Coordinates of C-alpha atoms in Angstrom, one line a residue:
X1 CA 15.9 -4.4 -12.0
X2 CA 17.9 -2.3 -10.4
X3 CA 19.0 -2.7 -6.6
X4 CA 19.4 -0.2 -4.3
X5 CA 21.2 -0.4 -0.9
X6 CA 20.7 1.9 2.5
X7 CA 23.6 1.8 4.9
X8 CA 24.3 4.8 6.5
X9 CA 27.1 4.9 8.3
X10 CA 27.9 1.7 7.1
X11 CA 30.4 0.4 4.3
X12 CA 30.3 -2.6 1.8
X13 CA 33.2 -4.4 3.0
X14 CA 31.0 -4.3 6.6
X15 CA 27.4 -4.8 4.9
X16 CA 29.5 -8.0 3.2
X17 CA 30.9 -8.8 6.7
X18 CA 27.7 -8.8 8.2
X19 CA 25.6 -10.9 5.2
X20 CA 28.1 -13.6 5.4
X21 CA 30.2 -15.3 2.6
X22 CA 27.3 -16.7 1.2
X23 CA 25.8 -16.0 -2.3
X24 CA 24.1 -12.7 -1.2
X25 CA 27.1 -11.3 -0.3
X26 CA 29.0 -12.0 -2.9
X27 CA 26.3 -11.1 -5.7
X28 CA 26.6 -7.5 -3.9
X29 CA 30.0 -7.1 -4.4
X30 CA 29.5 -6.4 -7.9
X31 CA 26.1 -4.0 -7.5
X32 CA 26.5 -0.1 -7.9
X33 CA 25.7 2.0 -5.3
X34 CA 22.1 2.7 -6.4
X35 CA 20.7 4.3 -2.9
X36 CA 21.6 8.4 -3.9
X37 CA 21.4 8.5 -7.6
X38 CA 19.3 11.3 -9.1
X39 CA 15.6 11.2 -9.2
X40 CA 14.6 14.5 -10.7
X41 CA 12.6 17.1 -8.9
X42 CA 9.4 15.4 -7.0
X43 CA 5.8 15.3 -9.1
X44 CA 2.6 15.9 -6.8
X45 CA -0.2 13.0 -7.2
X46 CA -1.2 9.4 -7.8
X47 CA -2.3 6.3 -6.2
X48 CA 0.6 4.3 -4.2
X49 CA -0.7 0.7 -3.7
X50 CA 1.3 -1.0 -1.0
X51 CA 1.3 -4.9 -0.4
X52 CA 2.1 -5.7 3.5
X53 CA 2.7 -8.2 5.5
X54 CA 0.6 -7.0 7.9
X55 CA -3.0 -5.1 8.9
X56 CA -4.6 -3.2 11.6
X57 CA -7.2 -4.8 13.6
X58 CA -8.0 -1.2 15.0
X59 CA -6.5 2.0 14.6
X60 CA -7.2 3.5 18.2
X61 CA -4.0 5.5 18.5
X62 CA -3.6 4.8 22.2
X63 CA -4.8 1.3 22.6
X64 CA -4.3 -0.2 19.3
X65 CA -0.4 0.1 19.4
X66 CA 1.3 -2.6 17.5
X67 CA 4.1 -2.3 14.6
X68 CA 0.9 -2.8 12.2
X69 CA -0.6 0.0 13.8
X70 CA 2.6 2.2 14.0
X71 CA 2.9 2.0 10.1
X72 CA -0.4 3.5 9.9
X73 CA 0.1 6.1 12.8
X74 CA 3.3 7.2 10.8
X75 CA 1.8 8.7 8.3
X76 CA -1.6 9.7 10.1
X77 CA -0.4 11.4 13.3
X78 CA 2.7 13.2 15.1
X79 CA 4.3 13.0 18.0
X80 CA 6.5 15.4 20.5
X81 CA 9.9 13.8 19.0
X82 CA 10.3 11.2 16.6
X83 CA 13.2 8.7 15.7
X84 CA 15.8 9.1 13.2
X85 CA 17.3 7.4 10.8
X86 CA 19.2 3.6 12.1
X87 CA 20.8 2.1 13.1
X88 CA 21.3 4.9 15.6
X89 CA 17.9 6.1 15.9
X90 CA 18.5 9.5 17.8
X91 CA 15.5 11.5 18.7
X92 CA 14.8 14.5 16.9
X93 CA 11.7 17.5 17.5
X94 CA 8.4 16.5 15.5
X95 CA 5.4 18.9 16.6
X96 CA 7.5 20.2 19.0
X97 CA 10.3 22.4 17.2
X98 CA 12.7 22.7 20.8
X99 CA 12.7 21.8 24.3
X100 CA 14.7 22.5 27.6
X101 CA 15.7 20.8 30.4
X102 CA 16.2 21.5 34.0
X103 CA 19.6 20.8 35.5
X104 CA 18.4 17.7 37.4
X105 CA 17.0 16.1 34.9
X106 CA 13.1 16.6 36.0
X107 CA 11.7 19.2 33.8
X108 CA 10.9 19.5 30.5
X109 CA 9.6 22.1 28.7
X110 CA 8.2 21.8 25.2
X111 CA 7.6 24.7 22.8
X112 CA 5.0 23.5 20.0
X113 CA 5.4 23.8 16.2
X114 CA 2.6 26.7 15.6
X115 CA -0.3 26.7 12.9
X116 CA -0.3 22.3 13.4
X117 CA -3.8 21.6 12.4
X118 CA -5.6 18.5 12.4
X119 CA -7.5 16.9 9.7
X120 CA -10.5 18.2 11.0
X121 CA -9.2 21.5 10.8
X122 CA -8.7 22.1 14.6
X123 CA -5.3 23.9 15.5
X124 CA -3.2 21.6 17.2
X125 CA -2.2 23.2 20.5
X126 CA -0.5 22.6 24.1
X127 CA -4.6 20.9 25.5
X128 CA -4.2 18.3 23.0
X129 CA -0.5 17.3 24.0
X130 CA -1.8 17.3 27.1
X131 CA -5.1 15.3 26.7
X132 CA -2.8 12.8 24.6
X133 CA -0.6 12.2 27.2
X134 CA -3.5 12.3 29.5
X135 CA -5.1 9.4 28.3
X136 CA -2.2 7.3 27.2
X137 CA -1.7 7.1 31.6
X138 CA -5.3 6.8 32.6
X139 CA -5.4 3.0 33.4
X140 CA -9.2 2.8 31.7
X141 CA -7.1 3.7 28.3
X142 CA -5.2 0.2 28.7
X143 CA -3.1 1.2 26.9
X144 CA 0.3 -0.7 26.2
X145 CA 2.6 2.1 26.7
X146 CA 1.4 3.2 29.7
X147 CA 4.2 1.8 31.6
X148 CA 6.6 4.7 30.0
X149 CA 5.4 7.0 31.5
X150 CA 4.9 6.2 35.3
X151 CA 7.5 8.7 36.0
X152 CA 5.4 11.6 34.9
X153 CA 4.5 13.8 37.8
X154 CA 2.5 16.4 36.1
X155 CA 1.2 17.7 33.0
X156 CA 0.9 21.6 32.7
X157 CA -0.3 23.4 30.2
X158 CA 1.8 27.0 30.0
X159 CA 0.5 28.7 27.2
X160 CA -1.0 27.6 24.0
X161 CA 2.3 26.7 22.5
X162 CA 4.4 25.9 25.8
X163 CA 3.9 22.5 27.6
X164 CA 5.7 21.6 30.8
X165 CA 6.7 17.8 32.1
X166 CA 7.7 17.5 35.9
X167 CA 9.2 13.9 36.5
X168 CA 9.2 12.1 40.0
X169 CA 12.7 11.3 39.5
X170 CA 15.1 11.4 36.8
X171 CA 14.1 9.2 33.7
X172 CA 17.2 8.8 30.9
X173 CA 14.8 7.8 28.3
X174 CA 11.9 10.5 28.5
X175 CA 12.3 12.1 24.9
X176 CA 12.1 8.4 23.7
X177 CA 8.8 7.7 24.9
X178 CA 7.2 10.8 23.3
X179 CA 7.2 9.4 19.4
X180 CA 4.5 7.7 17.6
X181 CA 5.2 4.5 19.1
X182 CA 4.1 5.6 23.1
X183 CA 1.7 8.6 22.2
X184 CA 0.5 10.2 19.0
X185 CA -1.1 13.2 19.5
X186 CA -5.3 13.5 19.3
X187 CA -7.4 16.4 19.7
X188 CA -8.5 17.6 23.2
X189 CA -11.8 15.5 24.3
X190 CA -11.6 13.5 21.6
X191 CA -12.5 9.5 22.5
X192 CA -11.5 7.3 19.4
X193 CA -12.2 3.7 19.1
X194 CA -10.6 1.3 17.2
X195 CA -13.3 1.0 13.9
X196 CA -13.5 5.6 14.2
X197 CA -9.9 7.0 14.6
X198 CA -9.2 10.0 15.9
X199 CA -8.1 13.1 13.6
X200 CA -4.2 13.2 13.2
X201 CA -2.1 15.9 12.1
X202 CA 0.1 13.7 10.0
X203 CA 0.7 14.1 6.3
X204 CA -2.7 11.4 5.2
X205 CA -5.9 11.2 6.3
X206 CA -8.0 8.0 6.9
X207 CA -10.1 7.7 4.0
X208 CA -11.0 3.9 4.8
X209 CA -10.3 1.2 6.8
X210 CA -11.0 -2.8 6.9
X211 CA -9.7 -4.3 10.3
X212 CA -6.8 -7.1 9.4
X213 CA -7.2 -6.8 5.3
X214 CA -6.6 -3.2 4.4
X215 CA -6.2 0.5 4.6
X216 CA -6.6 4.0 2.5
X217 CA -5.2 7.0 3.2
X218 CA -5.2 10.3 1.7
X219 CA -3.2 13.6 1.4
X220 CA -3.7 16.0 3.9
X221 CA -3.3 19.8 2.0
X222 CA -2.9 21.4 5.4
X223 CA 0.0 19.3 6.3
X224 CA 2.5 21.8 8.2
X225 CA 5.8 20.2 6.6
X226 CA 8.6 21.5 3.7
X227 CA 10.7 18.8 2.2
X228 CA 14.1 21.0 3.3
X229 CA 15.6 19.7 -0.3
X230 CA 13.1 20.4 -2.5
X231 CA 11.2 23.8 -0.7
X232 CA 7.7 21.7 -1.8
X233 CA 4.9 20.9 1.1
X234 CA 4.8 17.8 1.8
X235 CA 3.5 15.3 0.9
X236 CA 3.5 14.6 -2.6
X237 CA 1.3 11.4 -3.1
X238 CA -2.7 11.8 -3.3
X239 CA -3.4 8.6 -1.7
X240 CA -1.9 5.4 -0.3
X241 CA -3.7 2.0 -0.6
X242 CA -2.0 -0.7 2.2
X243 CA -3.2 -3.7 1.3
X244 CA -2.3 -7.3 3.8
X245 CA -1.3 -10.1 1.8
X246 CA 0.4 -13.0 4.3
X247 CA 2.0 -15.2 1.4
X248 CA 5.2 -13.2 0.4
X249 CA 5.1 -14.9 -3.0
X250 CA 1.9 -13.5 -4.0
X251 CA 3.6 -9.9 -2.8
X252 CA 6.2 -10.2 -5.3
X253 CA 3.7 -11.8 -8.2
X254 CA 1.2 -8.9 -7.7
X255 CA 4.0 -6.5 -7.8
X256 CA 5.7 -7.7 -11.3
X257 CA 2.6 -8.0 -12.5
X258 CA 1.5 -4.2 -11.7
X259 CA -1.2 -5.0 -9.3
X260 CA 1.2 -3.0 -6.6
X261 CA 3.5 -0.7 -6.9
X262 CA 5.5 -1.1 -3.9
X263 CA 5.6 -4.4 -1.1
X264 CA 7.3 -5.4 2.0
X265 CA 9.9 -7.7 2.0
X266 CA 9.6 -9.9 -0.2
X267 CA 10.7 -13.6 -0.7
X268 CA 14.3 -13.6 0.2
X269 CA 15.1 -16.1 -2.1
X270 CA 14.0 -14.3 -5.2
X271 CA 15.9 -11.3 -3.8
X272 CA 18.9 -13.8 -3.8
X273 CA 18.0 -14.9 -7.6
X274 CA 17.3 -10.7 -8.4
X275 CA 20.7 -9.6 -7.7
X276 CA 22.4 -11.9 -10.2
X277 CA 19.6 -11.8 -13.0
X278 CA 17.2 -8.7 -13.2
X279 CA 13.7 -8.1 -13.4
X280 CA 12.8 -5.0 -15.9
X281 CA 11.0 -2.3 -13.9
X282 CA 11.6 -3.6 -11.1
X283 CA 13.7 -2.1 -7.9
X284 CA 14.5 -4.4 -5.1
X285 CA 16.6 -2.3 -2.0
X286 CA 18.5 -3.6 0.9
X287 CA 17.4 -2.4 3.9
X288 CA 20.0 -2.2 7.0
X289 CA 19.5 -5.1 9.4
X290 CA 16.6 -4.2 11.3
X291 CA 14.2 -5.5 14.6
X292 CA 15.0 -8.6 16.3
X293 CA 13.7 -12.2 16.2
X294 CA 14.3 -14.6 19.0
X295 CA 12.9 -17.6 21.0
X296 CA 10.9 -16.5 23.4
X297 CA 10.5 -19.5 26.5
X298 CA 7.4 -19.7 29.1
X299 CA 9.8 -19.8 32.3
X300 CA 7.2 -20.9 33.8
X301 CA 6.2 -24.2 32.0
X302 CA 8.0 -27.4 32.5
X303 CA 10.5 -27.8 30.4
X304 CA 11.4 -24.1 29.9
X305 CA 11.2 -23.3 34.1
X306 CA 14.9 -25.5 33.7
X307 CA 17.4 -22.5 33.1
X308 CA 19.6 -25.7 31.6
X309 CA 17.2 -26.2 29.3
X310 CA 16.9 -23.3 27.8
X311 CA 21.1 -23.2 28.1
X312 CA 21.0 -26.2 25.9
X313 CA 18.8 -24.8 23.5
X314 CA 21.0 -21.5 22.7
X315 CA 23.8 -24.1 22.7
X316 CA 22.0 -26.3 19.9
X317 CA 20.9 -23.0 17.3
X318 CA 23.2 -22.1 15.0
X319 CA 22.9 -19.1 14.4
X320 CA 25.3 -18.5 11.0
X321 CA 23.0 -21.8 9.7
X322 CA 19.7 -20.4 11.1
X323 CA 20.7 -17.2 8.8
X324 CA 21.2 -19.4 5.7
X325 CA 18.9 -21.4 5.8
X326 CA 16.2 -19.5 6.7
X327 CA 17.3 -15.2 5.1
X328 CA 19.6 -16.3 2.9
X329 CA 22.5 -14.8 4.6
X330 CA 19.7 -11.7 4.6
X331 CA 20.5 -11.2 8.2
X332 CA 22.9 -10.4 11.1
X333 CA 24.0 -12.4 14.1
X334 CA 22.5 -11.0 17.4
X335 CA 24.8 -11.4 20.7
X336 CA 22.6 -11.7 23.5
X337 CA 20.8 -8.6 23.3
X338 CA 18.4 -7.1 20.0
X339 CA 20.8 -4.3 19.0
X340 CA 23.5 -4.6 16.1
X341 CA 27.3 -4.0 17.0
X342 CA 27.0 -0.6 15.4
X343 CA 24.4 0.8 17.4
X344 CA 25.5 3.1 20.2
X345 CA 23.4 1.1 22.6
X346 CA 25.4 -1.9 21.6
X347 CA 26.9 -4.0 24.9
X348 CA 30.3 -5.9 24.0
X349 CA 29.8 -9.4 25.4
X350 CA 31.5 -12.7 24.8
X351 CA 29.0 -15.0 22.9
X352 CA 28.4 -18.4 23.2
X353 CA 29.3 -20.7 20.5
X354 CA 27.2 -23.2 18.8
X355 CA 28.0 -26.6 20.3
X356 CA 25.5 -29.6 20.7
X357 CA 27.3 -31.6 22.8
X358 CA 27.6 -29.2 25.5
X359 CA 23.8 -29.2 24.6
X360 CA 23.2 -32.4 25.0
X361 CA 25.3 -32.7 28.4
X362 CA 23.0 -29.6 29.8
X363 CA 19.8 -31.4 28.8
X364 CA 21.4 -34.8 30.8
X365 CA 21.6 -32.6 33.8
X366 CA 18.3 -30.9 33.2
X367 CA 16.2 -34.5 33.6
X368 CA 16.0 -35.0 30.0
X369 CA 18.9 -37.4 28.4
X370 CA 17.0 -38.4 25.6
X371 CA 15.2 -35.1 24.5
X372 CA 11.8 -33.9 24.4
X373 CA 8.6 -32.9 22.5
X374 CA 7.6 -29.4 22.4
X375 CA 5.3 -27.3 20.2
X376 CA 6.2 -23.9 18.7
X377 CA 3.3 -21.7 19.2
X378 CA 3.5 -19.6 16.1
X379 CA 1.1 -17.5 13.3
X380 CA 1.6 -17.5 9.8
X381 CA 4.6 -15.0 9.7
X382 CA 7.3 -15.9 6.6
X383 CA 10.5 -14.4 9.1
X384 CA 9.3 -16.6 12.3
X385 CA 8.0 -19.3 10.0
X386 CA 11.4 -20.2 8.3
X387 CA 13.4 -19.4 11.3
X388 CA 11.5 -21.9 13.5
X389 CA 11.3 -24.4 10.7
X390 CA 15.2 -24.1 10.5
X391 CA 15.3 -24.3 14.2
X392 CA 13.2 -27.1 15.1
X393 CA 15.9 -29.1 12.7
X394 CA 18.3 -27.9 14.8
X395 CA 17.0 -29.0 17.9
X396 CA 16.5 -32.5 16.3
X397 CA 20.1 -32.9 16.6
X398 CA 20.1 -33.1 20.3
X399 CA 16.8 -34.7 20.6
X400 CA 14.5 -32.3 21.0
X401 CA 11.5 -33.7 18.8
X402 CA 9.6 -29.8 17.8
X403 CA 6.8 -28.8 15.7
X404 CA 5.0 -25.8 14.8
X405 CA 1.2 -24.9 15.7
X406 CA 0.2 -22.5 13.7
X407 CA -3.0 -19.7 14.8
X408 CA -3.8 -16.5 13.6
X409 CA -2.0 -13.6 14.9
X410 CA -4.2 -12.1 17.2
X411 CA -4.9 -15.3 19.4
X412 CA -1.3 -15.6 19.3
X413 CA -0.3 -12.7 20.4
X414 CA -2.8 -13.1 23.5
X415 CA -1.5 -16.7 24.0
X416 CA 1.7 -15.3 24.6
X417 CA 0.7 -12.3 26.6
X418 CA -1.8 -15.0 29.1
X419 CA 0.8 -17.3 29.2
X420 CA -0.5 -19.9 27.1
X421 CA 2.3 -21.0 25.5
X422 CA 5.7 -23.2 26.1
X423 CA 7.8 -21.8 23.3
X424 CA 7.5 -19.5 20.5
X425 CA 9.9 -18.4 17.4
X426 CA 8.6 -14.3 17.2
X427 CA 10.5 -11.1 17.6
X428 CA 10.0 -7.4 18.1
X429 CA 10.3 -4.6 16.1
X430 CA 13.5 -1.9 16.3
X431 CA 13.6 -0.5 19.8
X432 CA 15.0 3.2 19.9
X433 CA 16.6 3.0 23.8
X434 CA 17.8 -0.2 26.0
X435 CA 14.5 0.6 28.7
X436 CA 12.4 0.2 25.4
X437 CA 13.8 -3.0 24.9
X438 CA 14.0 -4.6 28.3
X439 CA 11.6 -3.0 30.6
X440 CA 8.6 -4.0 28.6
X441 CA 9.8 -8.0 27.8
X442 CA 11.3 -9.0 31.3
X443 CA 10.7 -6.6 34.2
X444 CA 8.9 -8.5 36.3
X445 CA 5.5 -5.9 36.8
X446 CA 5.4 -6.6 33.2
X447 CA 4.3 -10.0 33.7
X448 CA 0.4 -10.5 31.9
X449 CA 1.1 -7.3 29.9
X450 CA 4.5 -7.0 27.5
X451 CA 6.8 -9.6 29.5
X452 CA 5.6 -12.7 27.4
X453 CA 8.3 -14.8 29.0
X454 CA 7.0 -14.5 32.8
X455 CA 10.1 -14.1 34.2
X456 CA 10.9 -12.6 37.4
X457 CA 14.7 -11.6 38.7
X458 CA 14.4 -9.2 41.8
X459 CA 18.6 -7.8 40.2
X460 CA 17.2 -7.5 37.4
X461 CA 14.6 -5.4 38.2
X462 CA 16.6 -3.0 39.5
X463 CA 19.1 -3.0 37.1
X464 CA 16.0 -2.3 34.7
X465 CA 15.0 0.4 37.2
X466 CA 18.3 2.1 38.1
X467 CA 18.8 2.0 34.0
X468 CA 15.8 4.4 33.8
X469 CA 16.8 6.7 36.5
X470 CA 20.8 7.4 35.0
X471 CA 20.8 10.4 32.9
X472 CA 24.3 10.2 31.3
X473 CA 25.0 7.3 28.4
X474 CA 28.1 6.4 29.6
X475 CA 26.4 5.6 33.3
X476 CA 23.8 3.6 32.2
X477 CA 26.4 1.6 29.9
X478 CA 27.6 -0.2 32.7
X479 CA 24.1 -1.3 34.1
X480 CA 23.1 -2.4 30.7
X481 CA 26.3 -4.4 30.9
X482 CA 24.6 -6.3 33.8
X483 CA 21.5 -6.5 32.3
X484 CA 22.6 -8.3 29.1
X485 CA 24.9 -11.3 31.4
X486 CA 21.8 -11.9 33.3
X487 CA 20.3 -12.5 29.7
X488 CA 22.6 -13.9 28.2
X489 CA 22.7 -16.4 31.6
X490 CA 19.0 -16.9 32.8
X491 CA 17.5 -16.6 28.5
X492 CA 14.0 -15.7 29.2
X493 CA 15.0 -14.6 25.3
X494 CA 17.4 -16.1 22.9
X495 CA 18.4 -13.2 20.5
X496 CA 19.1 -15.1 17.4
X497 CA 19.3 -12.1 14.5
X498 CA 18.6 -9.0 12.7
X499 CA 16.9 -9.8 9.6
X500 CA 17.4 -7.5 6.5
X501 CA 13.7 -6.9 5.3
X502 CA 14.3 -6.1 1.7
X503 CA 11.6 -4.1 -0.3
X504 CA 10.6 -3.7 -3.7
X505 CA 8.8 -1.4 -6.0
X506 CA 8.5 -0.3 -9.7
X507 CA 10.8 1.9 -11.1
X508 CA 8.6 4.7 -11.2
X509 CA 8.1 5.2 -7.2
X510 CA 10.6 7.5 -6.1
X511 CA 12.0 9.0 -3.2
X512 CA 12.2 5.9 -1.0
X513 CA 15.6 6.3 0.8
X514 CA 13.8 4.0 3.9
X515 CA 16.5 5.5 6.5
X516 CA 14.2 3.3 9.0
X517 CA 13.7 0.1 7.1
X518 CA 10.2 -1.0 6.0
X519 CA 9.2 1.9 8.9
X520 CA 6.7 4.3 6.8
X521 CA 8.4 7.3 8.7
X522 CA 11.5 8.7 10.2
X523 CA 12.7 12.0 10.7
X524 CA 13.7 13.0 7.6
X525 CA 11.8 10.7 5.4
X526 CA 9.0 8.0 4.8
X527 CA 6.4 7.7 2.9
X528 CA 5.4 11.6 2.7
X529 CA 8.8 12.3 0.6
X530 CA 7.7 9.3 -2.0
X531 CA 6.4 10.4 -5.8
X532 CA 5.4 8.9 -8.9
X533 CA 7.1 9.4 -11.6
X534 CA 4.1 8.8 -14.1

């Protein structure tokens, strides 16, 4: 086995920093820097058969919009911009090759890649940015991204490649909201449903599609893009097989025994176990630390509508232990917000240290001097799963008596969306600007949509909302500042950590530099740059 590892910007003595002194850290120490070694020049063809932790229930590109779904719409659609590598995640032009912007802020204009066509053939053109867009807002859409773009005034089409976006006030985050996550783009007229996507002009085309088991894609010939290393069109696979397999064990088993060629994270104990004794054709790569889990709390259920209850909890979790016990020092401390200290929309903040009598003390003053029972609502999720399990011994210590319910993921999801829930160990996936991150989960006129927690804070709110409406970064810094104390004092949320979400494959997949994680596209890489070497 060999092990590869994708920091960017960062340096082993920091990736060591940020695992921890524990045994994955130091079994690093002594790995080669495997992440930029020669792979020879690229081979068209074969069958890439992927093991996930996750499927689709529907593949509606503007309704269906989870990070299951997102995986899939990576490699089936494009977007106006799309999001580079981490753990900065600047936006860069996808279908559109340029745009401009007025001096206030308010206008946008777009011009379009040319000869973009779909995968029924169809040109792509400046209608079907527009329809996209279009139907993402219209509220019979439902969609869950509509909130991003309530600023938009208008939509005009200026010629066949020129597309114009008048705001009704400023909005910092515009070119954020225009990737795959908020709006990939469909033909003109086109009305998908979930079971009969629309046509993408992505590098693979849906060749099949199982709701929650799996997914087959295949190359697109037409696709417009040039790997800029290579001079080849992209991409170079035939087809991609996704397959969902929950139990991260039976990930790794099918891959060593050649059943898959490439899987999602899997057990983080065998990574552990890999880096000291190695498994012949076997790769294993360290992603950067990546998404966010955290405790989300009902604020509206007793005992969770008691700020000092929730106060006691983030005093109780430990979260250098919580990473042990449950990544296996895979992981990074989080400090009251979901981005790492090396991210430019990183807030410096003065964290709160583990400490269960002041726990205990809070809990006194809450009502509750000798604890409680609670139930974590959860699904069968190996990240959430071990960190709640780790948690709820945690909480033991100051007398909170937990256990886990587990459901399937969809119910859960709309538990936790109706506000059916008390308290729930989940997460998110990475978000690419601070309004991405804490618009959707706590503005208040989120509440029965993305704000899971129903919490309501009138500052807040227009902190959130003022955030939106400062163009330069170093203005909105200070608001974010606010916004992350009122977290860090109110904890709808309790950040706990980044998780490294390692992957694996056989030696003879190439090409995966995963600039983005277990993301199936950035700019600048994903899926459509892998190849078999075979």
């Amino acid at each position: 086995m060999k092990v590869k590892e994708d920091f960017a910007e960062l340096t082993r003595r920091e990736f060591l920093y940020l695992s921890g002194a524990g045994i994955a850290g130091m079994a690093l120490a002594g790995i080669p820097d495997w992440g930029h070694c020669a792979e020879g020049k690229p081979k068209y063809g074969g069958r890439l058969r992927i093991g996930e932790r996750y499927a689709s229930p529907g593949l509606d590109a503007h309704r269906n919009q989870s990070f299951s779904e997102f995986q899939n719409y990576l490699l089936m659609y494009n977007a106006l911009t799309i999001m580079g590598p981490l753990p900065q995640v600047r936006m860069y032009p996808d279908i559109a090759k340029s745009w401009e912007v007025s001096d206030n802020g308010r206008t946008f204009v777009f011009a379009l890649r040319e000869k973009v066509k779909f995968h029924h053939g169809k040109e792509m053109d400046s209608e079907d940015v527009k329809y996209s867009l279009d139907r993402v807002m219209d509220p019979k859409t439902k969609s869950p991204m509509a909130f991003q773009f309530r600023w938009i005034d208008s939509v005009k089409v200026i010629d066949k490649y020129h597309i114009k976006f008048t705001l009704k006030e400023l909005f910092a985050p515009f070119l954020s909201t225009l990737t795959i996550q908020s709006c990939p783009i469909i033909p003109a007229g086109w009305e998908p449903t979930g079971m009969k996507p629309a046509p993408g002009t992505g590098p693979f085309m849906l060749k099949s599609f199982v709701p929650n088991e799996t997914t087959e894609l295949v190359r697109f010939d037409e696709y417009w893009e040039i790997d800029e290393k290579t001079g080849m069109r992209l991409p170079y696979l035939d087809s991609i097989f996704v397959k969902k397999i929950v139990e991260e064990t039976v990930r790794w088993v099918s891959l060593r025994a050649g059943d898959l060629d490439y899987i999602q994270v899997p057990p983080r104990s065998i990574v552990v176990e890999e880096l000291k004794k190695a498994t012949p054709g076997v790769v294993t790569f360290l992603t950067q630390p990546v998404a966010c889990i955290w405790i989300y709390f009902n604020v509206t259920k007793p005992p969770y509508d008691n700020k000092k209850v929730r106060q006691a909890i983030a005093y109780a979790i430990d979260k250098r232990e919580l990473i042990k016990g449950a990544y296996w020092d895979l992981a990074q401390e989080t400090n009251n917000q979901p981005f790492p200290s090396r991210s430019r929309m990183y807030v410096p903040i003065e964290d709160r240290e583990y400490n269960p009598e002041k726990a205990k003390k809070l809990l006194a003053e809450a009502g509750y001097p000798n604890g409680f029972k609670t139930e974590f609502l959860q699904y069968p999720e190996t990240t959430y799963v071990d960190g709640a399990n780790v948690a709820v011994g945690q909480l033991k210590k100051i007398g909170i008596e937990a256990t886990l319910k587990m459901i399937d993921r969809a119910p859960h999801r709309e538990s936790l969306r109706k506000g059916e829930y008390s308290i729930s160990f989940l997460g998110d996936s990475e978000r690419i600007d601070p309004d991405a991150a804490y618009y959707m989960r706590l503005h208040s006129r989120e509440i029965g949509m993305n704000n899971w927690s129903y919490y309501s804070n009138k500052k807040l709110d227009e902190l959130l909302e003022k955030g939106r409406i400062t163009w330069r970064w170093e203005d909105r810094v200070p608001i974010y500042q606010e916004v992350v104390k009122i977290i860090q004092e109110d904890l709808p949320i309790l950040y706990l950590a980044k998780p490294i979400n390692p992957i694996a494959y056989r030696d003879y997949v190439k090409g995966v530099e995963a600039g983005a994680a277990t993301w199936f596209g950035y700019y600048g890489g994903g899926m459509k740059k892998v190849w078999l070497d075979k």
